[in-house]
XYZ file of C-alpha atoms in Angstrom:
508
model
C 33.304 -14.426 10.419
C 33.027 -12.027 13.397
C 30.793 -8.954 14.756
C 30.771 -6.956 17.788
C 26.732 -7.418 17.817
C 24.748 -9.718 18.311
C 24.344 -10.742 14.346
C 19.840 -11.020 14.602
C 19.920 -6.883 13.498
C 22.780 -6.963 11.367
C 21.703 -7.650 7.643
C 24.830 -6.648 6.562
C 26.648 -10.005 7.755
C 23.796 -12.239 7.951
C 23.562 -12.075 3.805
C 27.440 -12.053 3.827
C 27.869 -15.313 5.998
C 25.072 -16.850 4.270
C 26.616 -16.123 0.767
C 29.615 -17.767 1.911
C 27.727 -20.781 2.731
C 25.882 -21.355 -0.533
C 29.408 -20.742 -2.547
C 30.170 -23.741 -0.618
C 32.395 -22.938 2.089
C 32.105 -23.804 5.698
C 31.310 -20.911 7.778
C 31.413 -19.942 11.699
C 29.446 -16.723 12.262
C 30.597 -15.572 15.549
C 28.505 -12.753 17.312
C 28.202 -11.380 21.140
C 25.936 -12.319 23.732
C 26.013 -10.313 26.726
C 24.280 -13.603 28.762
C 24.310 -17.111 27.713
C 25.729 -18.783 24.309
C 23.479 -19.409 21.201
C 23.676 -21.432 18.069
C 21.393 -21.823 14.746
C 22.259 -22.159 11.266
C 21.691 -19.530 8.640
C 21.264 -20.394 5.587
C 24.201 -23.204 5.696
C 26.337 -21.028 8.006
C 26.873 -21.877 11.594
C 26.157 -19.042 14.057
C 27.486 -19.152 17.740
C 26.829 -16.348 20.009
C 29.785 -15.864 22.236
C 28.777 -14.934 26.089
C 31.073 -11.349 26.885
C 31.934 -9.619 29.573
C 32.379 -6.497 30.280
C 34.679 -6.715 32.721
C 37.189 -4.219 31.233
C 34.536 -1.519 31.000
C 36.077 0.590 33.472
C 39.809 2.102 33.080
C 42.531 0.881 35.708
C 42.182 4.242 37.648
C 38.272 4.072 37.675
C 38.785 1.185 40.253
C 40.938 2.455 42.648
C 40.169 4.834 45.539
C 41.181 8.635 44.816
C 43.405 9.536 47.507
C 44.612 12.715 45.430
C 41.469 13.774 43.605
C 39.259 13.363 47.044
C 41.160 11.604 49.851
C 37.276 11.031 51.627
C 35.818 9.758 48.580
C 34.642 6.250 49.194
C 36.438 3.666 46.995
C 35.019 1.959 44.565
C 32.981 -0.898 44.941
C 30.139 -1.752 47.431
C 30.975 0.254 50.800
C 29.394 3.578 49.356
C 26.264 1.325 49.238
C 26.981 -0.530 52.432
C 27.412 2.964 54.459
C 24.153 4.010 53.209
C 21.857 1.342 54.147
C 23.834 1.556 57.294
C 22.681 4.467 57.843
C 18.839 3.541 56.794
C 19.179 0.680 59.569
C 20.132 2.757 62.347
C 17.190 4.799 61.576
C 15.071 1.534 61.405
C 16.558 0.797 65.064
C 16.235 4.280 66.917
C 12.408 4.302 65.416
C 11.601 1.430 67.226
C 13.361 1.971 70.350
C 11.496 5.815 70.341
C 8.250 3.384 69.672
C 9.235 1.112 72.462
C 9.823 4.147 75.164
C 6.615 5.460 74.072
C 4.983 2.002 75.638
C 7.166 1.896 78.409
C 8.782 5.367 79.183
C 12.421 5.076 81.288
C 13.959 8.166 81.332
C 17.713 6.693 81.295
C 16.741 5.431 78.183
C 15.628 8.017 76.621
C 18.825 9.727 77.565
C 20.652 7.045 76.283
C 18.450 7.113 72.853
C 19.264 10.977 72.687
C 22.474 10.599 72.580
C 22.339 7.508 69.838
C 20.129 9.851 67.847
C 23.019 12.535 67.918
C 25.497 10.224 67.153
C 23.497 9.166 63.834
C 22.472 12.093 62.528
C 26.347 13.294 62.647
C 27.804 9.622 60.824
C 24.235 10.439 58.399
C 25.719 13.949 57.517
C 29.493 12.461 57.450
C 28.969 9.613 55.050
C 26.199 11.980 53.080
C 29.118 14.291 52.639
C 31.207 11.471 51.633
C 28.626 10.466 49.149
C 28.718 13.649 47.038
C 32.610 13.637 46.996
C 31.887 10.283 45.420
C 29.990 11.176 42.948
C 31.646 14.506 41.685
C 34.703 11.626 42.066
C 32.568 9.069 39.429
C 31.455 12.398 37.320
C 34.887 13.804 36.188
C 36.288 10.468 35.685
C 33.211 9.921 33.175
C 33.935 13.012 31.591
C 37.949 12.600 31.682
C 37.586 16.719 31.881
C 40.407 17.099 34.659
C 43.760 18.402 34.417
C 45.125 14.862 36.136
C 42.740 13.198 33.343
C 44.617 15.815 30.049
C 47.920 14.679 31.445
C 46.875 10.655 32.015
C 45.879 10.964 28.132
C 48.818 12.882 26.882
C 51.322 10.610 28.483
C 49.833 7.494 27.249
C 49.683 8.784 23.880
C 52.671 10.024 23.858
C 54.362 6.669 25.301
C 52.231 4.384 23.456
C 51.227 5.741 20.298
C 48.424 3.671 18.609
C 48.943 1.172 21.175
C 47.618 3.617 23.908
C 44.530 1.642 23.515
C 44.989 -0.409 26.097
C 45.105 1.924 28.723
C 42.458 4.763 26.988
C 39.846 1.542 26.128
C 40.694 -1.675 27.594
C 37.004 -2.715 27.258
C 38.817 -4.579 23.439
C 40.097 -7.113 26.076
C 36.762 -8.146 26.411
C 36.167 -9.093 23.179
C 39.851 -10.985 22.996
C 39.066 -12.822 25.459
C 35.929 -14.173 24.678
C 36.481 -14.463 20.950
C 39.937 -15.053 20.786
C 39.777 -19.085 22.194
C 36.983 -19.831 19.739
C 38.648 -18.655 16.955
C 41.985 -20.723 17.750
C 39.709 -23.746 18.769
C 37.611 -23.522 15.077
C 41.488 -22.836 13.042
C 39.322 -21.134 10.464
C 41.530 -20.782 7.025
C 40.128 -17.347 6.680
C 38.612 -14.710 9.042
C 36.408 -12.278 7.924
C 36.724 -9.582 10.907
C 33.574 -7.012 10.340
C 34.050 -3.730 11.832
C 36.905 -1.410 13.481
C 36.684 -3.828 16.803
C 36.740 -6.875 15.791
C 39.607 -6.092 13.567
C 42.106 -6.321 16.397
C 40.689 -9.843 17.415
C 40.889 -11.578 13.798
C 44.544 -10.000 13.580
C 46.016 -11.885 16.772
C 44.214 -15.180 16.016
C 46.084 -14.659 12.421
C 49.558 -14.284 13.958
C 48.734 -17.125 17.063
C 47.806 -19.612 13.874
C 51.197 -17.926 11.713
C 53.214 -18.853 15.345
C 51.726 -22.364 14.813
C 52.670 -22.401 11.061
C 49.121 -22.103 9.951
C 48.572 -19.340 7.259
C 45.735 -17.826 8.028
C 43.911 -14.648 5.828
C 42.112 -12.011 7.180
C 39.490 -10.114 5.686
C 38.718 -6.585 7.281
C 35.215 -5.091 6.310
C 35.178 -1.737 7.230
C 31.534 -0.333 7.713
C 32.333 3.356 8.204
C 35.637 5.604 8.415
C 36.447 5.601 11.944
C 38.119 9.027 11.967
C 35.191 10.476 11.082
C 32.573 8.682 12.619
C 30.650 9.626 15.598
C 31.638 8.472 18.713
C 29.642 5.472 20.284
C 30.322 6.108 23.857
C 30.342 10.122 25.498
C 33.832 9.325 27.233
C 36.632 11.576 25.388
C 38.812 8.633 25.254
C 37.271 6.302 23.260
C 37.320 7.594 19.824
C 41.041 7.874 20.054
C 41.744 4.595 21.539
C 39.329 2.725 18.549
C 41.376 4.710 15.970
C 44.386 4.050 17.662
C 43.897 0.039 17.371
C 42.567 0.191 14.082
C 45.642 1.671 13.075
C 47.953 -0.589 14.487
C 46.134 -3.703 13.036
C 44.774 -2.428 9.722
C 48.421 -3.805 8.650
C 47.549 -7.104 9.069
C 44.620 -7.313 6.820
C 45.285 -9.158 3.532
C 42.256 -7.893 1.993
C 39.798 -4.959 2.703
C 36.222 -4.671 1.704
C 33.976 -1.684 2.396
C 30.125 -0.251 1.352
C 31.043 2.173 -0.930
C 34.275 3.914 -3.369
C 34.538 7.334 -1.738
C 34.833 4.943 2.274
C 37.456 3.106 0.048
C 39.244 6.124 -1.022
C 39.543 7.331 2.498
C 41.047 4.049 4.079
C 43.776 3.818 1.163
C 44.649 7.570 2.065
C 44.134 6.705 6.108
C 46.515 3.489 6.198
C 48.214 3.526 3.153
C 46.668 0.323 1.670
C 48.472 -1.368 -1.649
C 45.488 -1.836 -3.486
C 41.863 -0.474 -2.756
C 39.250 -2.154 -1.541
C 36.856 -4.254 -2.906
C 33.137 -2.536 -2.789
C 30.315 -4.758 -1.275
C 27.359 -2.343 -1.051
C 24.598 -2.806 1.745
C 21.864 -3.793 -1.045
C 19.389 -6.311 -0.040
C 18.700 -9.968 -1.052
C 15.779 -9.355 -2.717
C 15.109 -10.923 -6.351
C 11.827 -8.616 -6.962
C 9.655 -11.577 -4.933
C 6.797 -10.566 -2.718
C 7.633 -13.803 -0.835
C 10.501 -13.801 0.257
C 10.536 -17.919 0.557
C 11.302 -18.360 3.615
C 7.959 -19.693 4.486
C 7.180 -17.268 7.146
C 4.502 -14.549 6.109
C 5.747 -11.042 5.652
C 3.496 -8.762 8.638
C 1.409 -6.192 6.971
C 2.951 -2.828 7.716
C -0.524 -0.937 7.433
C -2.352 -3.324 9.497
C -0.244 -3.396 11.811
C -0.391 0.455 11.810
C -3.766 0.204 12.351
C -4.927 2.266 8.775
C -6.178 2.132 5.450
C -4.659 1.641 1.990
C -5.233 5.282 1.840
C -3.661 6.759 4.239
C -0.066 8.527 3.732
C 2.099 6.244 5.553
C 6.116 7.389 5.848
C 8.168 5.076 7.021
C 12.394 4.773 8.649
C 13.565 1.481 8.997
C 16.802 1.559 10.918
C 18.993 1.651 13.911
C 17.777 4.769 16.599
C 20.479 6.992 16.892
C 19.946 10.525 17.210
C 22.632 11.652 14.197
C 19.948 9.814 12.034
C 17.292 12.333 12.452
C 14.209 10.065 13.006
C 12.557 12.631 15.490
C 12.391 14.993 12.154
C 9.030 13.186 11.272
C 7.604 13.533 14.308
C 8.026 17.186 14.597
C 6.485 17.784 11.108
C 3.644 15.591 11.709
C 0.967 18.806 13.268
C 1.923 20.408 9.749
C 0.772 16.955 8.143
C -2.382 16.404 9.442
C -3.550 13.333 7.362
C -0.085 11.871 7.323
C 1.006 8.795 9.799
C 4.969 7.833 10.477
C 5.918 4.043 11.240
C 8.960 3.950 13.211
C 10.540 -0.074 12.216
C 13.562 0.483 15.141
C 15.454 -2.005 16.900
C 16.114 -0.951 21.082
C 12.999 0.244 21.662
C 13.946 0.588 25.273
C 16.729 3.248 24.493
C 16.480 6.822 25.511
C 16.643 8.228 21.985
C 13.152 6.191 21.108
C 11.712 6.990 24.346
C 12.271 10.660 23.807
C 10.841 10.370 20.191
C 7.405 8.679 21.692
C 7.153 11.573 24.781
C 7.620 14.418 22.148
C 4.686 12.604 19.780
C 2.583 12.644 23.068
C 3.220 16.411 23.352
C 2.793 17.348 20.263
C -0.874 15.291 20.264
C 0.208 12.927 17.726
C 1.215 9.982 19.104
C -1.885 8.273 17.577
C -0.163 8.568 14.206
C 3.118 7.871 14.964
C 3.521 3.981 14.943
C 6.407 2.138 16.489
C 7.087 -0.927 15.194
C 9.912 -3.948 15.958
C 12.577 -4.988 13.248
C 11.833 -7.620 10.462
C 14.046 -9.987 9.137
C 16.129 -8.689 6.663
C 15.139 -10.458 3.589
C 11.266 -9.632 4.957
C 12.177 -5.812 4.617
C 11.810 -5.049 1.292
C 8.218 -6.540 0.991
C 6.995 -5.267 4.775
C 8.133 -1.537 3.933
C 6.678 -1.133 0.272
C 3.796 -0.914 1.946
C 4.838 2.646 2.851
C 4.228 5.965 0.718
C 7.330 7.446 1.415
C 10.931 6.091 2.687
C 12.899 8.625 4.724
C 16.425 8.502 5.088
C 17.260 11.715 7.721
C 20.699 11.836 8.215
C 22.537 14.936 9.847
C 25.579 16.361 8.281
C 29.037 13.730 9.675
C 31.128 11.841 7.568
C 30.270 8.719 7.206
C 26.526 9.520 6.622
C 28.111 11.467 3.455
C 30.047 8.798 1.440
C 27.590 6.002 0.620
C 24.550 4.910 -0.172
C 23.019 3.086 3.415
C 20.931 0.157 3.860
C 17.431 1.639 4.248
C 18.131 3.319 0.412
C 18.605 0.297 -0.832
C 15.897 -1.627 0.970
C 13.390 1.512 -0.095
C 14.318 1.363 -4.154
C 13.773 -2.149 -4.229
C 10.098 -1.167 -2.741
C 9.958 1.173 -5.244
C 9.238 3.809 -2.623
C 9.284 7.278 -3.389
C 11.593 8.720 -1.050
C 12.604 12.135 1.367
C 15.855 12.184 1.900
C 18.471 14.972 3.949
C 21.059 16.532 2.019
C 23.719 14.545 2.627
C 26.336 14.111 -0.245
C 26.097 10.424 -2.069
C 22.599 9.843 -0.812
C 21.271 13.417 -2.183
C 23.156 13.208 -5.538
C 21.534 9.859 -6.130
C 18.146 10.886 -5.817
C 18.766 14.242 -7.546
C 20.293 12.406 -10.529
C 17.778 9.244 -10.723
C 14.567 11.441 -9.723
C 13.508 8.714 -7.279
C 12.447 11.034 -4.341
C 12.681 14.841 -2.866
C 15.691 16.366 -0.864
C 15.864 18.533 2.166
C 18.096 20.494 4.145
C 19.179 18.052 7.195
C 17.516 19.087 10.544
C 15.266 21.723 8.733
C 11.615 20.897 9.686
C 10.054 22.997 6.993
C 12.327 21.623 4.340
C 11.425 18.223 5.346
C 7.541 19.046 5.802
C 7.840 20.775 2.127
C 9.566 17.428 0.670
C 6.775 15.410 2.121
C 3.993 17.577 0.579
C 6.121 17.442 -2.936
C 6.354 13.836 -3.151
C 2.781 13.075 -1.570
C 1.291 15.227 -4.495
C 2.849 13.500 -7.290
C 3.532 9.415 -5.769
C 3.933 7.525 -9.483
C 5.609 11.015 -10.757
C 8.406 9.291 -8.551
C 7.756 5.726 -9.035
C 8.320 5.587 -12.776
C 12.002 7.045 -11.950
C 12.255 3.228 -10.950
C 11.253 1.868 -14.867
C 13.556 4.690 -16.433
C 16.114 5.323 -14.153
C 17.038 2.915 -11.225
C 19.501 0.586 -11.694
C 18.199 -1.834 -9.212
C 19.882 -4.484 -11.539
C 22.883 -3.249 -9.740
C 21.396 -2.964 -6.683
C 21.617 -6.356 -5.609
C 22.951 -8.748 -3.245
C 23.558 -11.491 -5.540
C 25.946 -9.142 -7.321
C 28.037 -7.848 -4.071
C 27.890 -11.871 -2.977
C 29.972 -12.103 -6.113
C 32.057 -9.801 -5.197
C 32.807 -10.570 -1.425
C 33.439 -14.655 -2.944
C 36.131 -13.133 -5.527
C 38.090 -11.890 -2.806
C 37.418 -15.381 -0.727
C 38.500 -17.119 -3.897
C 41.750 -14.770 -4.403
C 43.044 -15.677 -0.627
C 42.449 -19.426 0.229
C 41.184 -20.690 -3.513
C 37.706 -22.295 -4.631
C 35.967 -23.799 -1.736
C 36.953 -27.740 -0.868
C 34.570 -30.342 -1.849
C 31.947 -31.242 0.921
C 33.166 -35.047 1.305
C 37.074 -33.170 2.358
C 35.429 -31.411 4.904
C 34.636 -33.933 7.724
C 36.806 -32.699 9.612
C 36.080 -29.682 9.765
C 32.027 -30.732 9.880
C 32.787 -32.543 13.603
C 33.523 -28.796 14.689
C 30.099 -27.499 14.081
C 28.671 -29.795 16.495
């Protein structure tokens, strides 16, 4: 099984590997580490973080000099740097020899230092002026905005095709490169390739084992429609090149699984699949417990909040990206005077989250806004019923408008009332089951008028969960079912454990 990430904030594969594990097959969860390689087991499933590079992150042209954009550009690399503190020393050095004459005054010296001085100041305001022709260099390249830029794109893309990738995104190498060894070294009977990147990896290591005459199966889980998803990285590039190499290795897939029917209904229509794919929804592994049995203690959300049963508590759980709206709660919190927000996020450190803190400082309510580190993911369910309200946020793209995501789930199995934006699946839900309020995405007012709604009438919207919920449904143990079916279709029922010791002597 692979992922991009780095598997500890991904609940998504964590249940699925796991699943796979207590069905009785022997599973590799592979994940990236951007420093040193890590193993544990999860729940029977062997998980190896893979140290990555990144040495691909920059385009072929990004590291060579520009003779034709800006012949006196430095090149890449560390003499821009070097020149600089050049520069700084030479200072250093005519300081003290103006301290030294100061002592011991020698007028042929001071001549001499003069004309040092003038010589300085003039390589200062050459290799300043060299500096800025560097970076204007480094900023168009990062925005790929100039006409030498259009045509670089247009020719590979119009050489290449879907292949293009290589040139408009090598940064895939990386994870080849890493991954791709691993894979050949475990000769896994099945891969189970999450995501649009690590698509292209499990394909190769597929037709390396087919070269070998191992038959191999590959499972592609598609988490969102890449077409319409927004882009991870600002350079104009990317999003092409990922939908490029999807494309040319969604062929190679001999099964497909995805989160929800209308995702499903796109990717048939997008690469012309034979059959559709099988639905394994993001709902959580919760059995209705308020242990979880894992013998760690789930944290109490409201102490560590720092507030009463009482007190209106809303609550996000999720990933911090700004297309998810989480700064919506913050701006409607002077309207909501007695109302607190916890803020469960993973990357605290990013700019989003540190944006979302400085606005609650000037808005005089950081005191009720509460930010608070990830769970585990079979903790979640217990940690955020403590909540009043779930909010789900979402602006208006694609992918935020064809399923049901994670934090929905992990909310109904809380039994939280919930505020939700309007976007398609997640709105018609909520309309049709009565489980929570919804507002126009990115409309303050709407939001602040859901809040009020649902705060004035909590167990109005609770009982929706006794009358109209399926959280039956709304299970894990009924997606592991499904994601095994497809297991079971490919390679067959799982071999006994005493015919795997082979196979065992690899996990060590």
């Amino acid at each position: 099984m692979l992922v991009q990430n780095g598997v500890v904030g991904d609940s998504r594969v964590q249940k699925e590997a796991a699943s796979a594990a207590a069905a009785g097959w022997e599973v590799f969860l592979l994940g990236r580490s951007e420093k040193r390689a890590e193993t544990w087991d999860l729940g029977g499933a062997a998980v190896r973080l893979v140290p990555t590079g990144r040495d691909f992150d920059r385009r072929r042209h990004e590291v060579r000099r520009p003779w034709l954009r800006s012949p006196f550009a430095y090149p890449p690399g560390p003499l821009e740097s070097y020149r600089r503190k050049q520069v700084q020393a030479w200072n250093a050095d005519l300081a003290y020899e103006r301290a030294r004459l100061a002592a011991e005054p020698n007028a042929v010296a001071s001549l001499g230092l003069g004309c040092r001085t003038a010589a300085v100041r003039a390589a200062s305001l050459w290799i300043r002026a060299r500096t800025r022709l560097s970076r204007r260099v480094r900023e168009r390249r990062e925005r790929a905005s100039g006409a030498v830029d259009r045509a670089a794109f247009r020719f590979w893309k119009g050489v290449l095709g879907d292949r293009a990738w290589r040139r408009l995104d090598p940064a895939l190498w990386d994870l080849e490169l890493a991954f791709g060894p691993v894979i050949d070294e475990l000769a896994p009977d099945l891969i189970h390739a999450n995501d649009f990147q690590m698509l292209g990896v499990g394909a190769r290591a597929k037709l390396r084992a087919a070269a070998k005459g191992r038959d191999v199966k590959l499972v592609w889980d598609a988490h969102e429609f890449l077409p319409g998803m927004k882009p991870w990285k600002d350079h104009p590039w990317w999003h092409a090149a990922q939908v490029g190499h999807e494309r040319e290795y969604a062929p190679y897939a001999d099964a497909v699984v995805t989160v929800a029917e209308p995702l499903a209904e796109l990717l048939v229509a997008e690469h012309g699949l034979t059959e559709p794919p099988a639905i394994v929804m993001n709902t959580p592994d919760f059995d209705g417990a308020a242990d979880p049995g894992d013998g760690e203690p789930v944290p109490d959300l409201r102490e560590l909040c720092g507030i009463e049963k009482d007190t209106p508590l809303m609550i996000y759980s999720g990933v911090p990206l700004v297309q998810r709206g989480i700064h919506i709660m913050v701006e409607a919190l002077p309207s909501l005077p007695d109302v607190h927000a916890a803020l469960v996020l993973s990357k605290h450190h990013w700019a989003y989250v540190r944006s979302i803190m400085a606005r609650a400082d000037e808005l005089g309510v950081a005191d009720r806004v509460h930010l608070l580190p990830h769970v585990p993911h079979h903790q979640v369910v217990p940690f955020v019923a403590g909540a009043d309200i779930g909010v789900s946020p979402n602006h208006h793209h694609q992918n935020h408008e064809i399923s049901l995501n994670t934090k929905f789930f992990d909310y109904s199995h809380a039994r939280l009332p919930m505020v939700v934006s309007d976007v398609k699946t997640i709105a018609a839900t909520v309309r049709a089951t009565g489980q929570g309020e919804v507002f126009r995405a990115e409309d303050t007012e709407d939001f602040i008028r859901a809040v009020k709604q649902v705060l004035a009438d909590p167990d109005g919207y609770r009982r929706a969960y006794d009358e109209r919920v399926p959280l039956r449904t709304w299970t894990w143990k009924e997606q592991a079912r499904v994601l095994t079916g497809v297991y079971e279709r490919l390679i067959g029922s799982p071999a006994p454990r005493g015919d795997r010791n082979e196979t065992e002597e690899r996990r060590q």
